[in-house]
Amino acid sequence: MADPTAGPAPRRTAAHRRARTALGRLLGHPRTVALLDRLAPRSVRTRTTAAACLSVAVVLAVASAAVILLLRVNLERTVETGAREQAQAVARLATDGHLGNPLPLDHGTDFIQVVDANGTVVAASQNLAGHPPLTPAGHREGHDTFNLGALGDEHHQRVTTVTAATPTGPATVHVGASLRTADAAEDLTTGALAALSTVLLLTVGALTWRATGRALRPVEAIRAEVAAIGDRDLDRRVPDPRSDDEIARLADTMNAMLERLEAAGTRQRRFIADASHELRSPLAVLRTQLEVALTHPDAEVRADLVAGALQDTERLQSLATDLLLLARLDAGGHHHPDEPVRLTELVRTTARAYGPEPHPVVLDAPDEITVTGNALWLGRLLTNLLDNARRHARHRVTVRLFEDSATGYAVLDVSNDGPRIDPADRERIFERFTRLDDARSRDDGGSGLGLSIARDIATVHGGTLTVLDTPDTTTFRTRLPDASPEPGARRPA
């Protein structure tokens, strides 16, 4: 009989090898991989529950293995101690020459056998009477194991061997201690731990499934609400879970995004309505002028009508250009070219292009300042500000360019000495198609888009455009990031 302390080793036959090879080919097949991928849990709830159960299972397996190992070691140590004590007692009897035959067995002892130096059985317990010497089958930590097939017993045993000096010579004492109690305790403990682990895993799985479902219920409500919101229902909002966690912040973020979308939709509809109105009026006037010119008999009147039609056509062309630029700024104005622009030179050139009539432009730009952006768009920003300032000025327009060394921004101020803007209107004037003096703006050719375009251009360049609260003047201040090699450094013009 093989080592009674160990189980039988697995036999790796050809059938086993063929089965493993077939299984490996099956798992590596693309269809099998695709099937396993489809069977993999998709929902967060399932994955979370599976992860929690797997983690608890690993912890329970390690803890159970440790408990069973410690229990087994402790029980075997107790059995070995008892076997060694009986072996030493038999050895003392053999040394004193008082060795009887058969030898009595203590509780937990399976057999005793005393063999002399010639291999002859000197004494033995009743169950080994008449049997030959036991054959060693292994060795473990000083405790030999023997072939015990002669006993017809298959349970685990621990055999302790002690050598004694007898009056007739040295003798070897073999004492076999039963491990039935240790095996039974181990089996009972293993079954109890397996049952408790199963109950605990089921409990953890159920609690995790329920808790995850409760936690994800607001997320599902948010998803369902967002899925139901169409382009005509931007006034709807996702439900607020009334908590202070990540899901509540997600709901707040979604509602804020819906508010921005609703505002953008409102601005778009208002813009389309305003643009339609702005285009309809000059088109109607242009059609009337052309119809009258076509039928009027007086050549001078026809010439005046055609000149007026040409003026209205230029207004329409300018309005279409402004609308196209606004569409470009809304669609992707942030993708402007990042090229150095000599802002001082651009300001000087643009200001000098305006003549002294109706109002002169006074320029104050002593420093050479460079910014990064699109030169055409920055020129359009300055032109719009100058056109607006000259339209409302009484005597003159002032342009001042300087560098704010504290913030590293280039500052452009365009001022006029015309009527001041009421504080309540200082933001409204940047809205599209807004005119504080509608009749005069139309007569002067203004479309109500110039300041809106100027602010959008400043924004896409990383800057700002605001109206300052200055006495006796109206000042539009533009701030743009300075791209000079040394921010704050003064370079002569």
XYZ file of N, CA and C in Angstrom, residues 203-404:
606
model
N -25.788 35.277 0.071
C -26.211 36.503 0.756
C -25.530 37.727 0.159
N -24.201 37.613 -0.056
C -23.460 38.742 -0.650
C -23.985 39.038 -2.044
N -24.229 37.978 -2.841
C -24.751 38.193 -4.184
C -26.106 38.867 -4.173
N -27.008 38.402 -3.290
C -28.341 39.006 -3.227
C -28.283 40.457 -2.762
N -27.473 40.713 -1.714
C -27.369 42.089 -1.202
C -26.729 43.014 -2.237
N -25.681 42.514 -2.899
C -25.022 43.341 -3.920
C -25.957 43.616 -5.079
N -26.684 42.599 -5.523
C -27.635 42.775 -6.617
C -28.709 43.802 -6.245
N -29.216 43.692 -5.036
C -30.261 44.622 -4.611
C -29.707 46.032 -4.430
N -28.539 46.138 -3.762
C -27.960 47.469 -3.523
C -27.559 48.134 -4.832
N -26.978 47.360 -5.757
C -26.581 47.936 -7.043
C -27.810 48.374 -7.827
N -28.879 47.564 -7.761
C -30.101 47.963 -8.454
C -30.676 49.255 -7.904
N -30.674 49.385 -6.571
C -31.172 50.623 -5.966
C -30.289 51.804 -6.338
N -28.963 51.569 -6.381
C -28.053 52.671 -6.711
C -28.178 53.091 -8.173
N -28.443 52.116 -9.054
C -28.512 52.424 -10.481
C -29.904 52.845 -10.941
N -30.895 52.744 -10.053
C -32.246 53.127 -10.450
C -32.324 54.588 -10.885
N -31.685 55.537 -10.160
C -31.705 56.923 -10.663
C -30.995 57.072 -12.002
N -29.924 56.297 -12.225
C -29.220 56.380 -13.514
C -30.132 55.926 -14.644
N -30.887 54.852 -14.407
C -31.815 54.383 -15.432
C -32.915 55.412 -15.677
N -33.366 56.072 -14.608
C -34.370 57.123 -14.780
C -33.817 58.290 -15.598
N -32.567 58.647 -15.330
C -31.927 59.722 -16.102
C -31.799 59.307 -17.553
N -31.357 58.065 -17.791
C -31.199 57.585 -19.175
C -32.526 57.583 -19.921
N -33.577 57.090 -19.254
C -34.877 57.049 -19.909
C -35.385 58.452 -20.240
N -35.163 59.400 -19.329
C -35.622 60.763 -19.577
C -34.846 61.405 -20.723
N -33.530 61.201 -20.746
C -32.715 61.766 -21.830
C -33.111 61.152 -23.164
N -33.391 59.829 -23.160
C -33.800 59.176 -24.405
C -35.136 59.716 -24.902
N -35.993 60.162 -23.987
C -37.307 60.660 -24.388
C -37.289 62.120 -24.814
N -36.213 62.838 -24.518
C -36.138 64.259 -24.865
C -35.769 64.405 -26.337
N -36.597 65.078 -27.075
C -36.317 65.355 -28.469
C -35.894 66.785 -28.679
N -35.693 67.153 -29.958
C -35.246 68.519 -30.234
C -36.331 69.548 -29.961
N -37.591 69.080 -29.743
C -38.688 69.994 -29.415
C -39.003 69.988 -27.926
N -38.298 69.162 -27.160
C -38.596 69.028 -25.729
C -37.402 69.409 -24.862
N -36.651 70.419 -25.282
C -35.457 70.780 -24.519
C -35.777 71.475 -23.205
N -37.050 71.759 -22.961
C -37.415 72.346 -21.676
C -37.580 71.292 -20.589
N -37.531 70.008 -20.949
C -37.639 68.945 -19.952
C -36.314 68.781 -19.219
N -36.386 68.217 -18.006
C -35.187 68.009 -17.201
C -35.199 66.594 -16.640
N -34.008 66.072 -16.378
C -33.897 64.727 -15.815
C -34.237 64.791 -14.329
N -34.734 63.686 -13.753
C -35.105 63.700 -12.328
C -33.897 63.856 -11.428
N -34.087 64.607 -10.360
C -33.033 64.826 -9.368
C -33.160 63.764 -8.277
N -32.118 62.932 -8.050
C -32.224 61.870 -7.039
C -32.252 62.369 -5.601
N -32.111 63.674 -5.372
C -32.176 64.258 -4.023
C -31.145 63.631 -3.084
N -29.970 63.480 -3.549
C -28.877 62.963 -2.720
C -27.641 63.795 -3.007
N -26.589 63.508 -2.271
C -25.344 64.260 -2.441
C -24.240 63.279 -2.825
N -24.363 62.702 -4.010
C -23.379 61.736 -4.471
C -23.114 61.958 -5.951
N -22.383 60.997 -6.565
C -21.996 61.134 -7.961
C -23.207 61.169 -8.889
N -24.251 60.392 -8.557
C -25.424 60.354 -9.424
C -26.157 61.692 -9.377
N -26.224 62.303 -8.211
C -26.843 63.628 -8.112
C -26.059 64.654 -8.924
N -24.732 64.567 -8.850
C -23.920 65.494 -9.656
C -24.104 65.226 -11.145
N -24.268 63.938 -11.519
C -24.553 63.624 -12.925
C -25.866 64.245 -13.357
N -26.901 64.142 -12.504
C -28.190 64.751 -12.846
C -28.058 66.263 -12.980
N -27.313 66.895 -12.074
C -27.114 68.340 -12.165
C -26.392 68.718 -13.453
N -25.375 67.922 -13.810
C -24.631 68.198 -15.044
C -25.523 68.037 -16.269
N -26.347 66.973 -16.275
C -27.256 66.769 -17.403
C -28.264 67.910 -17.505
N -28.806 68.350 -16.388
C -29.771 69.456 -16.418
C -29.113 70.752 -16.879
N -27.863 70.965 -16.430
C -27.151 72.164 -16.888
C -26.911 72.100 -18.399
N -26.567 70.908 -18.893
C -26.377 70.759 -20.339
C -27.682 70.998 -21.088
N -28.797 70.484 -20.552
C -30.092 70.712 -21.200
C -30.454 72.191 -21.190
N -30.116 72.881 -20.112
C -30.368 74.327 -20.080
C -29.560 75.045 -21.162
N -28.295 74.634 -21.325
C -27.479 75.256 -22.379
C -28.039 74.934 -23.756
N -28.481 73.692 -23.951
C -29.061 73.330 -25.245
C -30.349 74.109 -25.504
N -31.166 74.251 -24.465
C -32.407 75.011 -24.636
C -32.103 76.466 -24.973
N -31.122 77.050 -24.261
C -30.751 78.438 -24.545
C -30.196 78.579 -25.960
N -29.363 77.575 -26.363
C -28.813 77.630 -27.719
C -29.911 77.504 -28.761
N -30.892 76.612 -28.506
C -32.006 76.481 -29.441
C -32.825 77.748 -29.520
N -33.046 78.387 -28.357
C -33.789 79.642 -28.347
C -33.052 80.720 -29.120
N -31.732 80.801 -28.886
C -30.943 81.797 -29.629
C -30.972 81.506 -31.121
N -30.905 80.241 -31.486
C -30.915 79.900 -32.910
C -32.245 80.280 -33.561
N -33.359 79.956 -32.876
C -34.657 80.314 -33.450
C -34.827 81.826 -33.544
N -34.384 82.549 -32.493
C -34.486 84.005 -32.539
C -33.599 84.583 -33.641
N -32.414 83.977 -33.800
C -31.494 84.446 -34.834
C -32.103 84.246 -36.221
N -32.718 83.066 -36.426
C -33.321 82.802 -37.732
C -34.465 83.778 -37.994
N -35.285 84.020 -36.946
C -36.397 84.954 -37.116
C -35.889 86.366 -37.402
N -34.865 86.796 -36.652
C -34.321 88.138 -36.876
C -33.679 88.249 -38.255
N -32.938 87.214 -38.634
C -32.296 87.249 -39.957
C -33.342 87.303 -41.064
N -34.422 86.531 -40.897
C -35.480 86.556 -41.914
C -36.095 87.950 -42.017
N -36.312 88.564 -40.835
C -36.879 89.913 -40.837
C -35.924 90.909 -41.481
N -34.642 90.817 -41.127
C -33.661 91.747 -41.679
C -33.515 91.583 -43.189
N -33.652 90.376 -43.675
C -33.525 90.140 -45.113
C -34.815 90.501 -45.851
N -35.947 90.299 -45.204
C -37.226 90.540 -45.885
C -37.441 92.025 -46.172
N -37.057 92.883 -45.224
C -37.311 94.317 -45.412
C -36.539 94.886 -46.597
N -35.216 94.745 -46.690
C -34.517 95.306 -47.862
C -34.891 94.615 -49.156
N -35.234 93.326 -49.102
C -35.654 92.651 -50.329
C -36.965 93.232 -50.845
N -37.876 93.525 -49.908
C -39.144 94.126 -50.332
C -38.920 95.507 -50.938
N -38.069 96.317 -50.278
C -37.768 97.650 -50.817
C -37.077 97.532 -52.170
N -36.130 96.615 -52.287
C -35.407 96.441 -53.547
C -36.351 96.031 -54.668
N -37.285 95.126 -54.377
C -38.236 94.707 -55.410
C -39.126 95.863 -55.840
N -39.570 96.649 -54.860
C -40.426 97.794 -55.192
C -39.687 98.785 -56.074
N -38.430 99.094 -55.726
C -37.635 100.032 -56.515
C -37.437 99.530 -57.941
N -37.140 98.247 -58.091
C -36.925 97.711 -59.422
C -38.216 97.683 -60.243
N -39.351 97.369 -59.589
C -40.627 97.354 -60.318
C -41.008 98.760 -60.783
N -40.800 99.753 -59.903
C -41.111 101.124 -60.293
C -40.174 101.602 -61.392
N -38.876 101.297 -61.258
C -37.906 101.708 -62.285
C -38.213 101.057 -63.627
N -38.766 99.865 -63.597
C -39.062 99.159 -64.846
C -40.203 99.813 -65.611
N -41.118 100.448 -64.888
C -42.308 101.004 -65.542
C -42.333 102.534 -65.600
N -41.410 103.179 -64.892
C -41.458 104.655 -64.843
C -40.910 105.223 -66.145
N -41.588 106.230 -66.694
C -41.122 106.782 -67.986
C -39.948 107.746 -67.866
N -39.743 108.351 -66.691
C -38.696 109.361 -66.528
C -37.352 108.679 -66.310
N -36.381 109.003 -67.136
C -35.059 108.370 -67.050
C -34.336 108.781 -65.779
N -34.487 110.048 -65.346
C -33.798 110.472 -64.131
C -34.355 109.759 -62.902
N -35.662 109.607 -62.882
C -36.259 108.878 -61.758
C -35.801 107.422 -61.756
N -35.748 106.845 -62.961
C -35.271 105.450 -63.029
C -33.838 105.346 -62.539
N -32.994 106.325 -62.867
C -31.597 106.286 -62.412
C -31.522 106.373 -60.901
N -32.360 107.250 -60.297
C -32.366 107.340 -58.832
C -32.837 106.037 -58.193
N -33.863 105.439 -58.818
C -34.368 104.190 -58.268
C -33.326 103.073 -58.373
N -32.617 103.030 -59.475
C -31.572 101.997 -59.638
C -30.436 102.237 -58.647
N -30.091 103.517 -58.419
C -29.037 103.815 -57.438
C -29.482 103.368 -56.041
N -30.746 103.628 -55.697
C -31.243 103.157 -54.404
C -31.247 101.643 -54.314
N -31.624 100.992 -55.436
C -31.598 99.526 -55.446
C -30.181 99.008 -55.258
N -29.205 99.672 -55.874
C -27.815 99.265 -55.701
C -27.375 99.427 -54.251
N -27.836 100.515 -53.615
C -27.486 100.712 -52.201
C -28.099 99.621 -51.337
N -29.360 99.270 -51.603
C -29.983 98.180 -50.840
C -29.306 96.839 -51.116
N -28.832 96.640 -52.335
C -28.117 95.404 -52.660
C -26.810 95.312 -51.881
N -26.128 96.448 -51.745
C -24.901 96.461 -50.957
C -25.202 96.144 -49.485
N -26.335 96.672 -48.994
C -26.726 96.333 -47.617
C -26.982 94.837 -47.470
N -27.664 94.265 -48.437
C -27.936 92.838 -48.397
C -26.638 92.031 -48.466
N -25.721 92.485 -49.298
C -24.440 91.782 -49.409
C -23.672 91.860 -48.102
N -23.672 93.042 -47.475
C -22.983 93.182 -46.189
C -23.641 92.320 -45.113
N -24.990 92.289 -45.124
C -25.694 91.479 -44.138
C -25.411 89.997 -44.352
N -25.405 89.562 -45.613
C -25.106 88.156 -45.896
C -23.688 87.803 -45.463
N -22.752 88.741 -45.647
C -21.378 88.490 -45.213
C -21.295 88.350 -43.700
N -22.025 89.226 -42.998
C -22.034 89.141 -41.538
C -22.650 87.828 -41.064
N -23.743 87.439 -41.676
C -24.388 86.184 -41.288
C -23.475 84.992 -41.553
N -22.765 85.004 -42.660
C -21.848 83.910 -42.961
C -20.716 83.849 -41.943
N -20.183 85.017 -41.550
C -19.112 85.039 -40.558
C -19.622 84.536 -39.207
N -20.828 84.940 -38.817
C -21.396 84.442 -37.568
C -21.587 82.932 -37.610
N -22.034 82.421 -38.759
C -22.196 80.967 -38.884
C -20.851 80.257 -38.750
N -19.802 80.822 -39.318
C -18.476 80.225 -39.195
C -17.991 80.276 -37.745
N -18.246 81.392 -37.068
C -17.832 81.503 -35.671
C -18.597 80.518 -34.792
N -19.897 80.343 -35.065
C -20.698 79.399 -34.270
C -20.317 77.956 -34.556
N -19.997 77.659 -35.812
C -19.725 76.266 -36.193
C -18.349 75.811 -35.762
N -17.349 76.667 -35.834
C -16.007 76.216 -35.468
C -15.018 77.345 -35.413
N -15.453 78.425 -34.795
C -14.574 79.588 -34.733
C -13.329 79.369 -33.924
N -13.339 78.319 -33.042
C -12.170 78.087 -32.202
C -11.014 77.508 -32.996
N -11.264 77.147 -34.279
C -10.187 76.597 -35.088
C -9.517 77.687 -35.925
N -9.387 78.867 -35.378
C -8.745 79.955 -36.119
C -7.249 79.692 -36.240
N -6.594 80.217 -37.286
C -5.148 79.987 -37.440
C -4.366 80.590 -36.289
N -3.432 79.855 -35.761
C -2.566 80.354 -34.689
C -1.295 80.912 -35.311
N -1.401 82.140 -35.807
C -0.259 82.801 -36.430
C -0.016 84.127 -35.729
N 1.239 84.542 -35.625
C 1.514 85.827 -34.959
C 0.947 87.001 -35.756
N 0.288 87.885 -35.061
C -0.307 89.073 -35.682
C 0.281 90.304 -35.000
N 0.888 91.202 -35.791
C 1.439 92.446 -35.234
C 0.271 93.406 -35.029
N -0.267 93.368 -33.809
C -1.498 94.091 -33.516
C -1.311 95.598 -33.648
N -0.160 96.103 -33.244
C 0.073 97.553 -33.331
C 0.022 98.014 -34.777
N 0.676 97.274 -35.664
C 0.662 97.646 -37.080
C -0.744 97.538 -37.656
N -1.499 96.489 -37.238
C -2.861 96.318 -37.733
C -3.741 97.471 -37.283
N -3.591 97.903 -36.028
C -4.406 99.011 -35.512
C -4.060 100.305 -36.238
N -2.785 100.562 -36.444
C -2.377 101.796 -37.133
C -2.903 101.822 -38.560
N -2.754 100.711 -39.262
C -3.200 100.678 -40.656
C -4.709 100.873 -40.754
N -5.456 100.200 -39.883
C -6.915 100.300 -39.932
C -7.387 101.700 -39.551
N -6.791 102.294 -38.525
C -7.216 103.626 -38.083
C -6.906 104.685 -39.133
N -5.741 104.550 -39.811
C -5.363 105.559 -40.822
C -6.239 105.457 -42.067
N -6.873 104.293 -42.257
C -7.728 104.146 -43.428
C -9.002 104.975 -43.308
N -9.368 105.370 -42.101
C -10.540 106.215 -41.899
C -10.125 107.677 -42.071
N -10.846 108.403 -42.875
C -10.542 109.809 -43.092
C -11.005 110.673 -41.935
N -10.816 111.971 -42.053
C -11.219 112.878 -40.967
C -12.732 113.061 -40.867
N -13.466 112.668 -41.870
C -14.914 112.851 -41.875
C -15.611 111.514 -41.649
N -16.745 111.466 -40.930
C -17.340 112.635 -40.243
C -16.646 112.981 -38.933
N -15.841 112.025 -38.369
C -15.147 112.287 -37.114
C -13.735 111.719 -37.226
N -12.735 112.481 -36.784
C -11.361 111.969 -36.861
C -11.123 110.864 -35.834
N -10.141 110.013 -36.163
C -9.742 108.924 -35.273
C -8.388 109.268 -34.683
N -8.332 109.429 -33.352
C -7.097 109.748 -32.644
C -6.491 108.435 -32.167
N -5.218 108.192 -32.558
C -4.556 106.905 -32.262
C -3.486 107.094 -31.205
N -3.492 106.178 -30.215
C -2.470 106.160 -29.168
C -1.961 104.724 -29.050
N -0.887 104.401 -29.778
C -0.333 103.038 -29.781
C 1.187 103.125 -29.804
N 1.809 103.442 -28.660
C 3.263 103.663 -28.650
C 4.086 102.379 -28.660
N 3.514 101.241 -28.345
C 4.286 100.008 -28.175
C 4.013 99.039 -29.310
N 4.992 98.175 -29.569
C 4.850 97.114 -30.559
C 4.345 95.865 -29.839
N 3.123 95.475 -30.126
C 2.482 94.348 -29.452
C 2.097 93.303 -30.483
N 2.342 92.047 -30.149
C 2.017 90.922 -31.031
C 1.088 89.968 -30.303
N 0.058 89.520 -31.024
C -0.864 88.526 -30.486
C -0.919 87.354 -31.458
N -1.578 86.292 -31.034
C -1.724 85.102 -31.872
C -3.163 84.969 -32.317
N -3.378 84.731 -33.615
C -4.747 84.567 -34.081
C -4.856 84.754 -35.571
N -6.040 85.212 -36.005
C -6.356 85.410 -37.410
C -6.359 86.908 -37.693
N -5.465 87.353 -38.554
C -5.326 88.789 -38.824
C -6.589 89.368 -39.450
N -7.254 88.597 -40.337
C -8.460 89.107 -40.984
C -9.580 89.291 -39.961
N -9.720 88.325 -39.063
C -10.785 88.429 -38.066
C -10.498 89.539 -37.073
N -9.241 89.680 -36.665
C -8.906 90.774 -35.747
C -9.100 92.127 -36.421
N -8.810 92.220 -37.709
C -9.088 93.454 -38.441
C -10.580 93.732 -38.513
N -11.373 92.652 -38.672
C -12.830 92.836 -38.688
C -13.330 93.305 -37.324
N -12.767 92.789 -36.243
C -13.143 93.229 -34.898
C -12.904 94.729 -34.744
N -11.707 95.195 -35.132
C -11.386 96.616 -34.996
C -12.264 97.465 -35.902
N -12.536 97.000 -37.114
C -13.378 97.760 -38.038
C -14.790 97.913 -37.494
N -15.335 96.827 -36.952
C -16.687 96.914 -36.383
C -16.742 97.899 -35.222
N -15.716 97.876 -34.346
C -15.691 98.807 -33.220
C -15.560 100.252 -33.694
N -14.727 100.481 -34.713
C -14.557 101.844 -35.227
C -15.822 102.328 -35.933
N -16.474 101.428 -36.693
C -17.724 101.842 -37.350
C -18.778 102.201 -36.320
N -18.871 101.429 -35.273
C -19.854 101.715 -34.224
C -19.526 103.020 -33.506
N -18.215 103.240 -33.218
C -17.818 104.471 -32.521
C -18.075 105.704 -33.382
N -17.732 105.671 -34.682
C -17.950 106.824 -35.566
C -19.446 107.088 -35.777
N -20.258 106.013 -35.699
C -21.696 106.181 -35.908
C -22.326 106.948 -34.747
N -21.758 106.809 -33.526
C -22.369 107.436 -32.354
C -21.563 108.615 -31.796
N -20.367 108.898 -32.333
C -19.532 109.981 -31.796
C -20.101 111.355 -32.154
N -19.776 112.328 -31.284
C -20.161 113.710 -31.573
C -19.030 114.462 -32.270
N -17.775 114.278 -31.768
C -16.670 115.039 -32.339
C -15.500 114.160 -32.764
N -15.162 113.151 -31.983
C -13.981 112.374 -32.314
C -14.073 110.966 -31.738
N -13.170 110.105 -32.274
C -13.031 108.711 -31.830
C -11.584 108.502 -31.415
N -11.377 107.828 -30.286
C -10.033 107.590 -29.765
C -9.762 106.083 -29.724
N -8.589 105.708 -30.238
C -8.141 104.304 -30.201
C -6.850 104.261 -29.397
N -6.832 103.448 -28.350
C -5.652 103.347 -27.490
C -5.282 101.871 -27.352
N -4.014 101.563 -27.624
C -3.507 100.193 -27.518
C -2.338 100.177 -26.552
N -2.393 99.272 -25.571
C -1.290 99.153 -24.621
C -1.256 97.722 -24.100
N -0.200 97.453 -23.333
C 0.003 96.104 -22.801
C -0.153 96.130 -21.285
N -0.988 95.190 -20.763
C -1.180 95.061 -19.321
C -0.113 94.083 -18.805
